[in-house]
mmCIF file of C-alpha atoms in Angstrom:
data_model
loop_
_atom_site.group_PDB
_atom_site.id
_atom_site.type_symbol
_atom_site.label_atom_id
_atom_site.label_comp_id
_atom_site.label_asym_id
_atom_site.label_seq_id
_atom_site.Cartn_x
_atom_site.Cartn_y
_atom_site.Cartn_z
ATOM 1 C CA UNK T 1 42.499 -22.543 3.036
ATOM 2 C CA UNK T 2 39.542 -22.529 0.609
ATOM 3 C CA UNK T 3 36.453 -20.766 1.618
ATOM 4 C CA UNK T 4 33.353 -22.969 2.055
ATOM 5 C CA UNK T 5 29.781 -22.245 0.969
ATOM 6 C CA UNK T 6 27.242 -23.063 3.739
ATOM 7 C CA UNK T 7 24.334 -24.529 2.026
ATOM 8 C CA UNK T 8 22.413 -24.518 4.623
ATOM 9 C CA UNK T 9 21.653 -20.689 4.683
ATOM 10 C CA UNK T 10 18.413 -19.716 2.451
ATOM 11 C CA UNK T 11 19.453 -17.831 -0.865
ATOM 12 C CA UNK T 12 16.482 -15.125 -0.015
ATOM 13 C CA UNK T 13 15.158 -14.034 3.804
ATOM 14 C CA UNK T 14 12.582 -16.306 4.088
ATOM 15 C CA UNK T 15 11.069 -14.173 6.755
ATOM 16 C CA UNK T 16 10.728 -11.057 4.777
ATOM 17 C CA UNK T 17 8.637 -13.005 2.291
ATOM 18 C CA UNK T 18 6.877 -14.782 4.563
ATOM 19 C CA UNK T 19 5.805 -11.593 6.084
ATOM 20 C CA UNK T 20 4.403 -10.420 2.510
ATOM 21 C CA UNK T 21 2.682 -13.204 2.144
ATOM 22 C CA UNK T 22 1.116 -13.152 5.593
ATOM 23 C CA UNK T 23 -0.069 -9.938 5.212
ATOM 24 C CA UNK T 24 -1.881 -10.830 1.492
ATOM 25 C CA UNK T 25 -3.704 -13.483 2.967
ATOM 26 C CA UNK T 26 -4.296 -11.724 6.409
ATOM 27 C CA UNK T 27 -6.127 -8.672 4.471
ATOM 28 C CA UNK T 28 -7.946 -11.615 1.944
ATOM 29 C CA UNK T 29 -8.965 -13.814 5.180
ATOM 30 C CA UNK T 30 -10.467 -10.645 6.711
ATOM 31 C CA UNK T 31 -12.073 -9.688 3.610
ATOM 32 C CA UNK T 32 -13.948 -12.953 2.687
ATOM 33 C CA UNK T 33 -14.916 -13.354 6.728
ATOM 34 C CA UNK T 34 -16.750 -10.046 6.630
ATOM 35 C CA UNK T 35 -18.449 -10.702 3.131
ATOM 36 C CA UNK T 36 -19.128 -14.295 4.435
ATOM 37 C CA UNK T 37 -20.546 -12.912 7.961
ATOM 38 C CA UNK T 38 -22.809 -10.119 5.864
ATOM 39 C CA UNK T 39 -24.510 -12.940 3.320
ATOM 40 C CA UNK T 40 -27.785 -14.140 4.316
ATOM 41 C CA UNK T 41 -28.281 -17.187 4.819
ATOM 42 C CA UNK T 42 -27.540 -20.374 2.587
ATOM 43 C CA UNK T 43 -29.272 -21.878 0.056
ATOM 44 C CA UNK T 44 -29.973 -25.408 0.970
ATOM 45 C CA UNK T 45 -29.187 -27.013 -1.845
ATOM 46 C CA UNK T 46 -25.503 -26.002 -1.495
ATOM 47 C CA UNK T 47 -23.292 -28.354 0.330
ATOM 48 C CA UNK T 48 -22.730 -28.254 4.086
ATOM 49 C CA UNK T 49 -19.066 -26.771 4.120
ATOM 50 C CA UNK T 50 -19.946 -24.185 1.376
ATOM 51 C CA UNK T 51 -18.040 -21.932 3.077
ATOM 52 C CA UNK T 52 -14.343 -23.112 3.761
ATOM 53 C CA UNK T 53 -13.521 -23.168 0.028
ATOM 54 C CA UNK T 54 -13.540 -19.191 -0.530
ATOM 55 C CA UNK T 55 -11.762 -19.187 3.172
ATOM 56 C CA UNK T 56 -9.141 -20.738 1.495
ATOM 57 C CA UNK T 57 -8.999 -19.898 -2.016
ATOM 58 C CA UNK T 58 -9.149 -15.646 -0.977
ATOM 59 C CA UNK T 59 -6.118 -15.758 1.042
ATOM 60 C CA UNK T 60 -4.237 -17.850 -1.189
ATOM 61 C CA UNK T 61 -5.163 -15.557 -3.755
ATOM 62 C CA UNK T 62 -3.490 -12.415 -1.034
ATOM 63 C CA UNK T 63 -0.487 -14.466 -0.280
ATOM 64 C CA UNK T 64 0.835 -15.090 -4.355
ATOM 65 C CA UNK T 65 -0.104 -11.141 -4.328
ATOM 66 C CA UNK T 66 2.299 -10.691 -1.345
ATOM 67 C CA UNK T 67 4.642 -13.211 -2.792
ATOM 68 C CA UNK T 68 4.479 -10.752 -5.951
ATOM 69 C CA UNK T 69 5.410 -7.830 -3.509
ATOM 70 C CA UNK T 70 8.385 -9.579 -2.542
ATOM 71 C CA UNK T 71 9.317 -9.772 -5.874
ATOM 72 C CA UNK T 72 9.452 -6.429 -7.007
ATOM 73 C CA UNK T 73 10.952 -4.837 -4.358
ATOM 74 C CA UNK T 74 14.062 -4.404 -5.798
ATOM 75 C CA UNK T 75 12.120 -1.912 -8.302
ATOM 76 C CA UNK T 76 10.490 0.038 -5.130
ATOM 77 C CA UNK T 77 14.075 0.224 -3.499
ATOM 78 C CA UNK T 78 15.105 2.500 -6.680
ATOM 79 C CA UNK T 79 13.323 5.435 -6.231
ATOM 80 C CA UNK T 80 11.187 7.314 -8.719
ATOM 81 C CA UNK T 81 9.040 6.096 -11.239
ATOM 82 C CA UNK T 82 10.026 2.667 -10.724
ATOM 83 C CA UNK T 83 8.919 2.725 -7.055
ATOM 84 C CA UNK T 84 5.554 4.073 -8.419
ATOM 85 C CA UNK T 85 4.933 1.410 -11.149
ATOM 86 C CA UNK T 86 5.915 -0.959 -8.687
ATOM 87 C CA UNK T 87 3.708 -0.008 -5.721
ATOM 88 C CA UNK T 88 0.375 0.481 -8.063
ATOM 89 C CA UNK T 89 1.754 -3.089 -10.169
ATOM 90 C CA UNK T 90 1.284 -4.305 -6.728
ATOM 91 C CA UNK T 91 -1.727 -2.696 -5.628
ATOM 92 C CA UNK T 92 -2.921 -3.815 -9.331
ATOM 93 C CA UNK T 93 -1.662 -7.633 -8.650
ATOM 94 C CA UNK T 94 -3.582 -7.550 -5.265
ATOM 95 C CA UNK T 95 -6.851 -6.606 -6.570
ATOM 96 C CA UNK T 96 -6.877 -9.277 -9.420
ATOM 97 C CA UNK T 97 -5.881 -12.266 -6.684
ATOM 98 C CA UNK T 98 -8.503 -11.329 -4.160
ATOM 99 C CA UNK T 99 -10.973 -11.491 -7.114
ATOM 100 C CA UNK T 100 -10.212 -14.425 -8.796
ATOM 101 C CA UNK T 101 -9.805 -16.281 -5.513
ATOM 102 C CA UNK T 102 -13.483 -14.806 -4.610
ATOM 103 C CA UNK T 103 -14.958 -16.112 -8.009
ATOM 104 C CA UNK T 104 -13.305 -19.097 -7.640
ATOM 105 C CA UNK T 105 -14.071 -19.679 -3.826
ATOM 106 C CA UNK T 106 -17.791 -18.463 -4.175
ATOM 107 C CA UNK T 107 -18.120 -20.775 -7.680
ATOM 108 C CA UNK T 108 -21.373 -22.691 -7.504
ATOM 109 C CA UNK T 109 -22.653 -20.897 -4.456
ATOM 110 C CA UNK T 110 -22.949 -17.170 -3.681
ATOM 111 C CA UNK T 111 -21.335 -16.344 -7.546
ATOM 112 C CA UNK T 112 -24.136 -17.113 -10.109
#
């Protein structure tokens, strides 16, 4: 008898990653709400949804940094330096994708 490869089972654990990336766009989400809650009021000449762009872009921006996390885990599993680089890469990663999804979420309204 041959042995059969089942297709049907995902090549990575879909729910580890999907964890990650929850958790980016959980800490972005939070985040942009508090910034969001904190701004004065807004300018009237803005549109009337001003605000659901940055409550999207921000966690998007959290989950590709979680998706990164995922990524590199194989370099935290080995100990050492590697686990290091890989924990501030990730730390690093996070930082730039919660800013570029603010600039890009607050474009044209709070960001001048």
């Amino acid at each position: 008898m041959s042995h059969q490869q089942n297709f049907l089972s995902p090549s990575i654990p879909q729910i580890v990653l999907f964890k990650h990336m929850l958790m980016g766009a959980g800490i972005g989400l939070v985040l942009i709400s508090i910034f969001l809650l904190m701004a004065p009021g807004p300018n009237p000449e803005w549109p009337e949804y001003w605000f659901i762009r940055p409550l999207i872009t921000v966690p998007y921006g959290g989950a590709m940094a979680g998706l990164f996390y995922y990524l590199i885990d194989h370099l935290r599993k080995q100990g050492g330096w590697k686990m290091i680089t890989a924990n501030i890469l990730s730390l690093l990663i996070l930082l730039i994708g919660l800013w570029m999804g603010t600039v890009l979420g607050l474009a044209g309204t709070m960001w001048h």
